[in-house]
Coordinates of C-alpha atoms in Angstrom, one line a residue:
Chain H
M15 CA 0.0 0.0 0.0
A16 CA 1.2 3.4 -0.9
T17 CA 1.4 5.6 2.0
K18 CA 2.1 8.8 0.2
T19 CA -1.0 10.8 -0.4
V20 CA -1.2 12.8 -3.6
E21 CA -2.2 16.4 -3.1
P22 CA -5.4 17.1 -5.1
N23 CA -4.7 19.7 -7.7
R24 CA -6.9 22.3 -9.3
R25 CA -7.9 19.8 -12.1
D26 CA -9.1 17.2 -9.5
F27 CA -11.2 19.9 -7.8
M28 CA -12.8 20.9 -11.0
T29 CA -13.5 17.3 -12.0
I30 CA -15.1 16.5 -8.7
A31 CA -17.1 19.8 -8.5
A32 CA -18.3 19.4 -12.1
G33 CA -19.2 15.7 -11.5
S34 CA -21.2 16.5 -8.3
F35 CA -23.0 19.4 -10.0
A36 CA -24.0 17.1 -12.9
A37 CA -25.2 14.4 -10.5
V38 CA -27.3 16.8 -8.4
G39 CA -28.7 18.4 -11.5
G40 CA -29.5 15.1 -13.1
A41 CA -31.3 14.0 -9.9
A42 CA -33.3 17.2 -9.8
A43 CA -34.2 16.9 -13.4
L44 CA -35.6 13.4 -12.7
W45 CA -38.2 14.6 -10.3
P46 CA -40.7 16.1 -12.8
F47 CA -40.6 12.8 -14.6
I48 CA -41.4 10.9 -11.5
D49 CA -43.9 13.3 -9.9
Q50 CA -46.0 13.6 -13.1
M51 CA -47.3 10.1 -12.3
N52 CA -48.8 11.2 -8.9
P53 CA -52.6 12.0 -8.8
D54 CA -53.1 15.2 -10.8
A55 CA -55.1 18.3 -9.9
S56 CA -58.3 17.2 -11.5
T57 CA -58.2 13.9 -9.6
L58 CA -57.5 15.6 -6.3
S59 CA -60.4 18.1 -6.9
L60 CA -62.9 15.2 -6.7
A61 CA -62.0 14.9 -3.1
T62 CA -65.4 15.1 -1.4
V63 CA -68.9 13.7 -1.9
E64 CA -72.1 14.3 0.0
V65 CA -74.5 11.4 0.8
D66 CA -78.1 11.6 2.0
L67 CA -78.7 8.7 4.4
A68 CA -82.4 9.3 5.0
P69 CA -83.7 6.7 2.4
I70 CA -81.7 3.9 3.9
E71 CA -83.8 1.4 5.9
E72 CA -82.5 -0.5 8.9
G73 CA -80.6 -3.6 7.7
Q74 CA -80.0 -2.0 4.3
S75 CA -76.7 -1.2 2.6
I76 CA -75.7 1.2 -0.1
T77 CA -72.5 1.7 -2.0
V78 CA -71.4 5.2 -3.1
S79 CA -68.4 6.2 -5.1
W80 CA -65.8 8.5 -3.6
R81 CA -62.5 9.2 -5.4
G82 CA -63.2 6.3 -7.7
K83 CA -63.5 4.0 -4.7
P84 CA -66.6 2.3 -3.4
V85 CA -67.8 3.5 0.0
F86 CA -69.9 1.0 1.9
I87 CA -72.7 2.4 4.1
R88 CA -74.7 0.0 6.2
Y89 CA -77.6 0.9 8.5
R90 CA -76.9 -1.9 10.9
T91 CA -79.5 -3.8 12.9
S92 CA -79.4 -3.9 16.7
A93 CA -78.4 -7.6 16.5
E94 CA -75.4 -6.8 14.3
I95 CA -74.3 -4.0 16.6
E96 CA -74.8 -6.3 19.6
E97 CA -72.7 -9.0 18.0
S98 CA -69.9 -6.5 17.2
R99 CA -69.8 -5.0 20.6
S100 CA -69.6 -8.4 22.3
V101 CA -66.2 -9.1 20.6
K102 CA -63.2 -8.9 22.9
L103 CA -60.4 -6.7 21.6
D104 CA -58.0 -9.6 22.0
D105 CA -59.9 -11.6 19.5
L106 CA -59.3 -9.1 16.7
A107 CA -56.6 -9.7 14.1
D108 CA -56.2 -5.9 13.8
P109 CA -56.8 -4.1 17.2
V110 CA -56.6 -0.6 15.7
A111 CA -59.8 1.3 14.7
R112 CA -58.5 2.4 11.3
N113 CA -60.9 5.3 11.5
E114 CA -59.6 8.6 10.2
N115 CA -62.0 10.5 12.5
V116 CA -60.5 9.1 15.7
G117 CA -56.8 8.8 16.7
D118 CA -54.3 6.6 14.9
S119 CA -53.9 4.3 17.9
A120 CA -57.6 4.2 19.0
P121 CA -58.7 0.6 19.7
A122 CA -61.0 -1.1 17.2
T123 CA -64.1 -1.1 19.4
D124 CA -67.4 -0.9 17.7
Q125 CA -67.9 2.7 18.9
N126 CA -64.6 3.7 17.4
R127 CA -65.6 2.4 14.0
V128 CA -68.6 4.6 13.7
N129 CA -69.5 8.3 14.2
V130 CA -70.9 9.0 17.7
K131 CA -73.7 11.0 16.1
N132 CA -75.2 7.8 14.7
E133 CA -73.7 4.5 15.9
K134 CA -76.0 2.4 13.8
M135 CA -74.6 3.8 10.5
L136 CA -71.3 2.2 9.5
V137 CA -69.4 4.1 6.8
M138 CA -66.2 2.6 5.4
I139 CA -64.2 2.2 2.2
G140 CA -65.3 -1.0 0.5
I141 CA -61.9 -2.2 -0.6
C142 CA -60.3 -5.3 0.9
T143 CA -57.1 -4.3 2.7
H144 CA -55.4 -7.4 1.2
L145 CA -55.2 -6.8 -2.5
G146 CA -57.9 -4.3 -3.2
C147 CA -60.9 -6.4 -4.3
I148 CA -64.5 -5.3 -3.4
P149 CA -65.8 -7.6 -0.6
K150 CA -69.3 -9.2 -1.0
G151 CA -72.0 -8.4 1.5
Q152 CA -73.6 -5.3 0.2
R153 CA -76.4 -6.9 -1.7
V154 CA -79.2 -9.1 -0.5
G155 CA -78.2 -12.7 -1.0
D156 CA -74.5 -12.0 -1.0
E157 CA -72.2 -14.2 1.0
K158 CA -71.4 -12.2 4.1
G159 CA -68.6 -14.5 5.5
E160 CA -68.4 -16.3 8.8
Y161 CA -68.8 -13.1 10.9
G162 CA -71.9 -11.8 9.2
G163 CA -70.3 -8.7 7.8
W164 CA -68.4 -8.9 4.4
F165 CA -66.5 -11.5 2.6
C166 CA -63.8 -11.0 0.0
P167 CA -64.0 -13.7 -2.7
C168 CA -60.6 -13.1 -4.1
H169 CA -58.5 -14.5 -1.3
G170 CA -61.0 -15.3 1.4
S171 CA -60.9 -12.5 3.9
H172 CA -63.8 -12.4 6.4
Y173 CA -65.0 -9.1 8.0
D174 CA -67.4 -8.7 10.9
T175 CA -70.4 -6.4 11.3
A176 CA -68.1 -3.5 12.2
G177 CA -65.9 -4.1 9.1
R178 CA -63.1 -5.5 11.1
I179 CA -60.9 -8.3 9.7
R180 CA -61.5 -11.5 11.5
K181 CA -60.1 -14.3 9.3
G182 CA -58.1 -14.5 6.1
P183 CA -55.0 -12.8 4.6
A184 CA -56.1 -9.1 4.9
P185 CA -53.8 -7.3 7.3
R186 CA -56.1 -4.4 8.4
N187 CA -59.7 -3.6 9.2
L188 CA -61.6 -1.9 6.4
D189 CA -60.6 1.8 6.4
V190 CA -63.1 4.4 7.7
P191 CA -62.7 7.5 5.6
A192 CA -62.8 11.0 7.1
Y193 CA -66.5 12.0 7.1
D194 CA -68.9 14.1 9.2
Y195 CA -72.6 14.8 9.5
I196 CA -73.4 18.1 7.8
S197 CA -77.1 17.7 8.8
E198 CA -79.2 15.3 10.7
T199 CA -79.2 12.7 7.8
K200 CA -76.5 13.9 5.5
I201 CA -72.8 13.1 5.5
K202 CA -69.9 14.6 3.7
I203 CA -67.1 12.2 2.9
G204 CA -63.5 13.5 2.4
Chain M
M25 CA -17.8 -18.9 -29.5
A26 CA -14.8 -17.0 -30.8
H27 CA -13.7 -18.3 -34.1
A28 CA -11.6 -17.0 -37.0
S29 CA -13.6 -15.1 -39.4
S30 CA -14.2 -16.9 -42.7
Y31 CA -16.0 -14.0 -44.4
K32 CA -14.6 -13.1 -47.8
P33 CA -16.2 -10.0 -49.4
N34 CA -16.7 -10.8 -53.1
T35 CA -18.0 -7.6 -54.6
A36 CA -16.5 -4.2 -54.7
I37 CA -19.3 -2.7 -52.6
A38 CA -19.0 -5.5 -50.0
K39 CA -15.2 -4.8 -49.8
W40 CA -16.0 -1.0 -49.4
F41 CA -18.4 -1.7 -46.6
D42 CA -16.2 -4.3 -44.9
V43 CA -13.6 -1.7 -43.9
R44 CA -16.2 0.8 -42.8
L45 CA -19.0 -1.1 -41.1
P46 CA -18.3 -4.8 -41.2
I47 CA -22.0 -5.8 -40.6
M48 CA -21.9 -8.4 -43.4
R49 CA -18.9 -10.0 -41.7
L50 CA -20.8 -10.0 -38.3
M51 CA -23.8 -11.7 -39.9
H52 CA -21.7 -14.2 -41.8
D53 CA -19.6 -15.2 -38.8
Q54 CA -22.4 -15.2 -36.2
L55 CA -25.5 -16.4 -38.1
Q56 CA -24.0 -18.5 -40.9
D57 CA -20.7 -19.9 -40.1
F58 CA -21.1 -20.0 -36.3
P59 CA -19.8 -23.4 -35.0
T60 CA -22.7 -25.1 -33.3
P61 CA -22.6 -28.5 -31.4
R62 CA -23.7 -31.2 -33.8
N63 CA -25.9 -32.9 -31.3
L64 CA -28.5 -30.2 -30.5
N65 CA -32.0 -31.7 -30.1
Y66 CA -35.4 -30.1 -30.8
L67 CA -35.4 -28.4 -27.4
W68 CA -32.7 -26.1 -28.8
T69 CA -35.1 -24.8 -31.4
F70 CA -37.1 -22.7 -28.9
G71 CA -34.7 -19.8 -29.0
G72 CA -35.5 -19.3 -32.7
I73 CA -39.2 -19.8 -32.0
L74 CA -39.1 -17.1 -29.3
T75 CA -37.5 -14.7 -31.6
F76 CA -40.2 -15.3 -34.1
F77 CA -42.9 -14.6 -31.6
L78 CA -41.2 -11.4 -30.5
V79 CA -41.5 -10.3 -34.1
V80 CA -45.2 -11.4 -34.3
Q81 CA -46.0 -9.5 -31.1
L82 CA -44.3 -6.4 -32.3
A83 CA -45.8 -6.4 -35.8
T84 CA -49.4 -7.2 -34.6
G85 CA -49.0 -4.8 -31.7
I86 CA -47.9 -1.9 -33.7
V87 CA -50.9 -2.1 -36.0
L88 CA -53.3 -2.8 -33.2
A89 CA -52.1 0.4 -31.5
M90 CA -53.4 2.3 -34.7
H91 CA -56.9 1.4 -33.7
Y92 CA -56.9 1.0 -29.9
V93 CA -58.0 4.0 -27.8
P94 CA -56.4 4.1 -24.3
H95 CA -59.2 5.8 -22.5
E96 CA -61.2 4.4 -19.6
S97 CA -64.6 4.8 -21.2
M98 CA -63.5 4.0 -24.8
A99 CA -60.8 1.3 -24.4
F100 CA -63.2 -1.7 -24.1
D101 CA -65.3 -0.5 -27.1
S102 CA -62.3 0.2 -29.2
V103 CA -61.2 -3.5 -28.8
E104 CA -64.6 -4.6 -29.9
R105 CA -64.4 -2.3 -32.9
I106 CA -61.1 -3.9 -33.8
M107 CA -62.8 -7.3 -33.6
R108 CA -65.8 -6.3 -35.7
D109 CA -65.1 -3.3 -37.9
V110 CA -61.3 -3.0 -38.5
N111 CA -60.2 -4.9 -41.6
W112 CA -58.6 -8.1 -40.4
G113 CA -58.8 -6.7 -36.9
W114 CA -60.1 -10.0 -35.6
L115 CA -57.1 -11.9 -37.0
L116 CA -54.6 -9.4 -35.8
R117 CA -56.0 -9.3 -32.3
Y118 CA -56.3 -13.0 -32.0
M119 CA -52.7 -13.4 -33.2
H120 CA -51.6 -10.9 -30.6
S121 CA -53.5 -12.4 -27.7
N122 CA -52.7 -16.0 -28.6
G123 CA -49.2 -15.0 -29.6
A124 CA -48.6 -14.0 -26.0
S125 CA -49.7 -17.4 -24.9
M126 CA -47.4 -19.1 -27.4
F127 CA -44.6 -16.8 -26.4
F128 CA -44.9 -18.0 -22.8
L129 CA -45.3 -21.7 -23.7
A130 CA -42.1 -21.4 -25.7
V131 CA -40.2 -19.6 -23.0
Y132 CA -41.2 -22.1 -20.3
I133 CA -39.9 -24.9 -22.5
H134 CA -36.8 -22.8 -23.2
I135 CA -36.2 -22.3 -19.4
A136 CA -36.9 -25.9 -18.5
R137 CA -34.4 -27.0 -21.2
G138 CA -31.8 -24.6 -19.7
M139 CA -32.4 -26.1 -16.3
Y140 CA -32.3 -29.7 -17.4
Y141 CA -29.1 -29.4 -19.4
G142 CA -27.4 -27.0 -16.9
S143 CA -27.1 -24.3 -19.5
Y144 CA -26.9 -21.7 -16.7
K145 CA -23.6 -23.0 -15.4
A146 CA -20.2 -21.4 -16.0
P147 CA -19.4 -19.8 -18.4
R148 CA -23.0 -19.0 -19.3
E149 CA -24.2 -17.2 -16.1
V150 CA -24.6 -13.8 -17.6
L151 CA -26.5 -15.4 -20.5
W152 CA -28.8 -17.0 -18.0
V153 CA -29.3 -13.9 -15.9
L154 CA -30.1 -11.9 -19.0
G155 CA -32.7 -14.6 -19.7
V156 CA -34.3 -14.1 -16.4
F157 CA -34.5 -10.3 -17.0
L158 CA -36.1 -11.1 -20.4
F159 CA -38.6 -13.3 -18.6
L160 CA -39.4 -10.5 -16.2
A161 CA -39.8 -8.0 -19.0
M162 CA -42.1 -10.4 -20.8
M163 CA -44.2 -10.9 -17.8
A164 CA -44.5 -7.1 -17.3
T165 CA -45.4 -6.6 -20.9
A166 CA -48.0 -9.3 -21.0
F167 CA -49.6 -8.1 -17.8
M168 CA -49.8 -4.5 -19.1
G169 CA -51.1 -5.7 -22.5
Y170 CA -53.8 -7.7 -20.8
S171 CA -54.9 -4.7 -18.8
L172 CA -55.5 -2.6 -21.9
V173 CA -58.5 -4.7 -22.9
W174 CA -60.2 -3.0 -19.9
G175 CA -62.5 -6.0 -19.2
Q176 CA -63.5 -7.1 -15.8
M177 CA -60.6 -9.5 -15.4
S178 CA -58.1 -6.9 -16.8
F179 CA -59.2 -4.3 -14.3
W180 CA -59.2 -6.5 -11.3
A181 CA -55.9 -8.1 -12.3
V182 CA -54.4 -4.6 -12.3
T183 CA -56.0 -3.8 -9.0
V184 CA -54.7 -7.0 -7.3
I185 CA -51.2 -6.8 -8.7
T186 CA -50.6 -3.1 -8.2
N187 CA -51.9 -3.6 -4.6
L188 CA -49.0 -6.0 -4.0
F189 CA -47.0 -2.8 -3.5
S190 CA -49.3 -1.7 -0.6
S191 CA -47.7 -4.5 1.4
L192 CA -44.8 -2.0 1.8
D193 CA -47.1 -0.3 4.4
S194 CA -46.2 -3.0 6.8
I195 CA -42.5 -2.0 6.6
V196 CA -42.9 1.7 6.6
P197 CA -46.4 2.9 7.3
G198 CA -47.8 5.0 4.4
L199 CA -45.0 4.0 2.0
G200 CA -47.1 1.4 0.2
T201 CA -50.1 3.6 -0.1
T202 CA -47.9 6.4 -1.6
V203 CA -46.3 4.0 -4.1
V204 CA -49.6 2.5 -5.1
Q205 CA -51.2 6.0 -5.7
W206 CA -48.2 7.0 -7.7
I207 CA -48.6 3.9 -9.9
W208 CA -52.3 4.6 -10.3
G209 CA -52.2 8.3 -10.7
G210 CA -55.3 8.5 -8.5
F211 CA -56.9 6.8 -5.5
A212 CA -58.0 3.8 -7.5
V213 CA -57.2 2.1 -10.8
G214 CA -58.6 4.4 -13.5
G215 CA -58.1 6.4 -16.6
P216 CA -54.6 7.7 -15.7
T217 CA -53.5 4.2 -14.9
L218 CA -54.7 3.0 -18.3
T219 CA -52.8 5.6 -20.3
R220 CA -49.5 4.8 -18.5
L221 CA -50.0 1.1 -18.9
F222 CA -50.4 1.7 -22.6
S223 CA -47.3 3.8 -22.9
L224 CA -45.2 1.2 -21.1
H225 CA -46.8 -1.7 -23.0
Y226 CA -45.5 0.0 -26.2
L227 CA -42.1 0.7 -24.7
L228 CA -41.2 -2.6 -23.0
P229 CA -41.1 -4.8 -26.2
F230 CA -38.3 -2.6 -27.5
V231 CA -36.5 -3.1 -24.1
I232 CA -37.0 -6.8 -24.8
V233 CA -35.4 -6.4 -28.2
G234 CA -32.4 -4.8 -26.6
L235 CA -32.1 -7.6 -24.0
V236 CA -32.4 -10.2 -26.7
I237 CA -29.5 -8.7 -28.6
L238 CA -27.4 -8.9 -25.3
H239 CA -28.7 -12.4 -24.7
I240 CA -27.5 -13.6 -28.2
W241 CA -24.3 -11.8 -27.7
A242 CA -23.7 -13.5 -24.4
L243 CA -24.6 -16.8 -26.1
H244 CA -22.1 -16.3 -28.9
V245 CA -19.2 -15.8 -26.5
P246 CA -19.1 -19.3 -25.0
G247 CA -21.3 -20.8 -27.8
N248 CA -24.2 -23.2 -27.3
N249 CA -24.5 -25.7 -24.6
N250 CA -25.6 -29.2 -25.8
P251 CA -27.4 -32.3 -24.4
T252 CA -24.1 -33.8 -23.1
G253 CA -23.0 -30.5 -21.5
I254 CA -19.5 -31.2 -22.8
D255 CA -17.7 -28.4 -24.5
I256 CA -16.8 -28.4 -28.2
K257 CA -13.2 -29.8 -28.4
T258 CA -12.5 -30.7 -32.0
K259 CA -13.8 -29.6 -35.3
S260 CA -15.9 -32.8 -35.7
D261 CA -18.0 -31.7 -32.6
A262 CA -19.5 -28.8 -34.4
V263 CA -21.4 -27.9 -37.6
P264 CA -22.0 -24.5 -39.0
F265 CA -25.2 -22.8 -37.9
H266 CA -26.4 -22.5 -41.5
P267 CA -27.8 -24.6 -43.0
Y268 CA -27.8 -27.2 -40.3
Y269 CA -29.7 -25.3 -37.5
T270 CA -31.4 -22.7 -39.6
L271 CA -33.3 -25.6 -41.3
K272 CA -33.8 -27.5 -38.0
D273 CA -35.1 -24.3 -36.4
A274 CA -37.3 -23.5 -39.4
Y275 CA -38.9 -27.0 -39.3
A276 CA -39.6 -26.8 -35.6
L277 CA -41.0 -23.3 -36.1
C278 CA -43.4 -24.6 -38.7
L279 CA -44.8 -27.2 -36.3
F280 CA -45.1 -24.6 -33.6
V281 CA -46.9 -22.2 -35.9
I282 CA -49.4 -24.9 -36.7
L283 CA -50.2 -25.1 -33.0
F284 CA -50.4 -21.3 -32.9
M285 CA -52.7 -21.0 -35.9
G286 CA -54.8 -23.9 -34.5
F287 CA -55.6 -21.6 -31.5
V288 CA -56.0 -18.5 -33.6
F289 CA -58.4 -20.0 -36.1
Y290 CA -60.2 -22.8 -34.2
A291 CA -60.0 -21.8 -30.5
P292 CA -59.1 -18.2 -30.2
N293 CA -60.6 -17.7 -26.8
F294 CA -59.7 -21.1 -25.3
L295 CA -56.8 -19.7 -23.3
G296 CA -58.6 -16.5 -22.2
D297 CA -61.2 -15.9 -19.5
P298 CA -64.7 -15.1 -20.7
V299 CA -65.2 -12.7 -17.9
N300 CA -62.8 -10.3 -19.7
Y301 CA -65.5 -9.8 -22.3
E302 CA -67.4 -7.8 -19.7
Q303 CA -66.4 -4.2 -19.4
A304 CA -64.4 -3.1 -16.4
D305 CA -66.6 -2.1 -13.4
P306 CA -64.7 -0.5 -10.5
L307 CA -67.5 -1.2 -8.1
Q308 CA -67.9 -4.9 -8.7
T309 CA -65.3 -7.6 -8.3
P310 CA -65.8 -10.8 -10.3
P311 CA -66.5 -13.7 -7.9
H312 CA -63.3 -15.5 -9.0
I313 CA -60.2 -13.6 -10.1
V314 CA -57.7 -15.7 -12.1
P315 CA -54.7 -14.4 -14.1
E316 CA -53.9 -15.7 -17.6
W317 CA -52.7 -19.3 -17.6
Y318 CA -49.0 -18.4 -17.8
F319 CA -49.0 -16.6 -14.4
L320 CA -50.9 -19.3 -12.5
P321 CA -48.0 -21.1 -10.8
F322 CA -46.7 -17.8 -9.4
Y323 CA -50.2 -16.7 -8.4
A324 CA -50.7 -20.0 -6.5
I325 CA -47.5 -19.2 -4.5
L326 CA -48.8 -15.7 -3.8
R327 CA -52.1 -17.1 -2.4
A328 CA -50.5 -20.0 -0.5
I329 CA -48.9 -17.7 2.1
P330 CA -51.4 -16.4 4.6
D331 CA -49.4 -13.2 5.4
K332 CA -49.7 -10.4 2.9
L333 CA -46.1 -9.1 3.0
F334 CA -44.6 -12.6 3.0
G335 CA -46.9 -13.7 0.2
V336 CA -45.6 -10.9 -1.9
I337 CA -42.0 -11.7 -1.0
A338 CA -42.5 -15.4 -1.9
F339 CA -44.2 -14.3 -5.2
A340 CA -41.3 -12.1 -6.1
G341 CA -38.8 -14.7 -4.8
S342 CA -40.2 -17.5 -6.9
I343 CA -39.1 -15.7 -10.0
G344 CA -36.1 -13.7 -8.7
L345 CA -34.4 -16.8 -7.3
L346 CA -34.1 -18.2 -10.9
A347 CA -31.5 -15.5 -11.5
F348 CA -29.3 -17.1 -8.8
L349 CA -29.5 -20.6 -10.2
P350 CA -25.9 -20.6 -11.4
W351 CA -24.7 -20.1 -7.9
L352 CA -27.4 -22.2 -6.1
D353 CA -26.5 -25.3 -8.1
T354 CA -23.2 -26.7 -6.7
S355 CA -22.9 -29.6 -9.1
K356 CA -20.1 -29.3 -11.6
V357 CA -21.9 -31.6 -14.1
R358 CA -24.0 -29.6 -16.5
S359 CA -26.3 -32.1 -18.1
T360 CA -28.9 -33.9 -16.0
R361 CA -28.4 -36.9 -18.2
Y362 CA -25.4 -37.7 -16.1
R363 CA -27.0 -36.8 -12.7
P364 CA -28.8 -40.0 -11.6
I365 CA -30.4 -38.5 -8.5
Y366 CA -31.0 -35.0 -9.7
K367 CA -33.1 -36.1 -12.6
W368 CA -35.8 -37.3 -10.3
F369 CA -35.8 -34.0 -8.4
F370 CA -36.0 -32.2 -11.8
A371 CA -39.0 -34.3 -12.8
L372 CA -40.6 -33.5 -9.4
F373 CA -39.9 -29.8 -9.9
I374 CA -41.7 -29.9 -13.3
I375 CA -44.7 -31.7 -11.7
V376 CA -44.7 -29.2 -8.9
V377 CA -44.8 -26.2 -11.3
L378 CA -47.6 -27.8 -13.4
A379 CA -49.5 -28.6 -10.2
L380 CA -49.1 -25.0 -8.9
G381 CA -50.4 -23.9 -12.3
Y382 CA -53.5 -26.0 -11.8
L383 CA -54.0 -24.9 -8.2
G384 CA -53.6 -21.2 -9.1
A385 CA -56.8 -21.4 -11.1
K386 CA -58.7 -23.0 -8.2
P387 CA -60.2 -21.1 -5.3
A388 CA -57.7 -20.6 -2.4
E389 CA -59.4 -22.7 0.1
G390 CA -59.6 -26.2 1.6
V391 CA -57.6 -28.9 -0.1
Y392 CA -56.5 -26.6 -2.9
L393 CA -54.9 -24.3 -0.4
L394 CA -53.2 -27.2 1.4
F395 CA -51.7 -28.5 -1.9
S396 CA -50.7 -25.0 -2.9
R397 CA -48.7 -24.7 0.4
I398 CA -47.1 -28.1 -0.2
G399 CA -46.2 -27.1 -3.8
T400 CA -44.8 -23.8 -2.6
A401 CA -42.6 -25.6 -0.1
L402 CA -41.4 -28.0 -2.7
Y403 CA -40.7 -25.2 -5.2
F404 CA -38.5 -23.3 -2.8
G405 CA -37.1 -26.6 -1.4
H406 CA -35.8 -27.5 -4.9
L407 CA -34.1 -24.2 -5.5
L408 CA -32.8 -23.5 -2.0
V409 CA -32.1 -27.0 -0.6
V410 CA -31.9 -29.7 -3.4
L411 CA -29.7 -27.7 -5.8
P412 CA -27.0 -26.6 -3.3
V413 CA -26.9 -29.8 -1.3
L414 CA -27.2 -32.5 -3.9
G415 CA -24.1 -31.3 -5.8
W416 CA -21.9 -32.2 -2.9
F417 CA -22.7 -35.9 -2.7
E418 CA -24.3 -37.0 -5.9
K419 CA -22.0 -39.4 -7.9
P420 CA -22.4 -38.6 -11.6
S421 CA -22.7 -41.4 -14.1
A422 CA -20.1 -42.1 -16.7
M423 CA -19.9 -39.5 -19.5
P424 CA -18.8 -39.8 -23.1
G425 CA -15.4 -38.4 -24.0
S426 CA -16.7 -35.8 -26.4
I427 CA -19.7 -34.7 -28.3
T428 CA -18.6 -36.8 -31.3
D429 CA -18.2 -39.9 -29.2
D430 CA -21.7 -39.4 -27.8
V431 CA -23.2 -39.0 -31.3
L432 CA -21.3 -41.9 -32.7
G433 CA -22.2 -44.1 -29.8
K434 CA -18.7 -44.8 -28.7
G435 CA -20.0 -45.3 -25.1
S436 CA -18.2 -43.7 -22.2
G437 CA -14.8 -42.5 -22.9
G438 CA -14.0 -43.2 -19.3
S439 CA -14.0 -39.6 -18.6
R440 CA -15.3 -38.7 -15.2
P441 CA -17.2 -35.5 -14.7
S442 CA -14.4 -34.4 -12.4
A443 CA -12.2 -34.2 -15.5
A444 CA -11.7 -30.7 -16.8
S445 CA -13.6 -31.5 -20.0
A446 CA -16.9 -31.9 -18.4
S447 CA -16.7 -29.3 -15.7
P448 CA -18.2 -26.0 -16.4
G449 CA -14.9 -24.3 -16.1
R450 CA -13.7 -21.9 -13.4
R451 CA -16.0 -21.7 -10.5

């Protein structure tokens, strides 16, 4: 090993400086090419939707579209709510509420999955947290899975009556989007 | 295989070109006079068949793109217009869709041949790794092309496969969602997703062309492997590529094209899923999502793992591990002909892949799920356990002394695989 260090001269400095400048410039020039793929302004502008819940009867479900995604709204029966409330948190595969309207670490109790203004109404994004299929259970006669909520036919995930994952490969409970009541029977999602 | 150039420019213009751009010399030396082992069997014709299908896909694809409309509300109808209104549109589209299937059929045979005869071993590792890249590029291209039809199966295949990236959320929270929305250009698969898939579907085949050139280049440095796995040693071991293998390849290609045309004219939708003739509906998932047949073994592996992140890792690993085959296999003997134990494991591996293909089309539950898990274990067991371990204690059977000896039936030349002749060179 040579122990003598060669003093960098002015040419070395210029080579390194020019090379670094080109590398930083190249990286910066890359960003527009990457960022152009992110959701554009027109997509972002479709961010909210208002839904009138008045026509929904108890036990009925409707699906609305928000940001191109289906949103499941179910007016749950007392029996369904009772069933959901009786589940111990330890029995849940995902103990976090996954509700944008409560804290990130809120436990997945039935109350934390809904809005306090109407605990019977369950509003959530109808996309399986596994690989994005739409679970069955919205229509009359659909298979609702072993826990009476929703069942994803793609890879067999079962959700309960609060939309919580109970069995199957999905890692998370169905997501509850940010929403609020803007009147007695109307919600605004997003 | 490096060999002295035998090209003799005859005309004045050929001589003029030869000292400026010796492309005729390159063609002559690499495609005509190239010394090729005299004992190649029909499994070696699939390289030529694959090249043919690359050209078919490019030619039909370029003209189909003249009629296709990559818009979420018009794509599906434009495909139907190609089928009904465009002159010869039905033929071109069926050639393109069945051509993809034939392409994969040929590549699977090509890969299996490489695995059986140890074509990935030194000094052909780079050739093999380029082949795995080609396979990946083919899979990406086929997947994107399938999505363009914008039928129910297309749409939900895109949804499921792009959602694989959301598993990154379990490593860094939010990362997966960010990546997936970047891929989609929205909050779900939609119009912006379709246009970028179209752009990339048009781009990737040209990347494949570039990789094919590198693949052939890497082939022409060491030259072809052959059924004995023994290197060419004397002139009598080899024949010129033309006319011996140009004709053999052409004959095999004719037979393969008969199969292709059989599908195109008599069973054009046999290999596809009828659900894809329903227009994409973002609010309704088909009851049973299956990919095209050529992805089924890998899809079965994805579904066999109950955990989302590990399922995705196994799915990627089942393909990615193939690139490491030259280093996973510790046996110095190339051809499975002379590996009495390995040949049974190889047969089992083929059966496992076919079984996984069958299971990938079945619902992921009950006995199908159980067998998918066994198959997944055997698949990885073959690559990660059998290949490294077996090479250490398997005693190879007697090998012929040379390619010529093998062809002329001179029996074993007494040469043991430990001899330099049969070993894949420096390791």
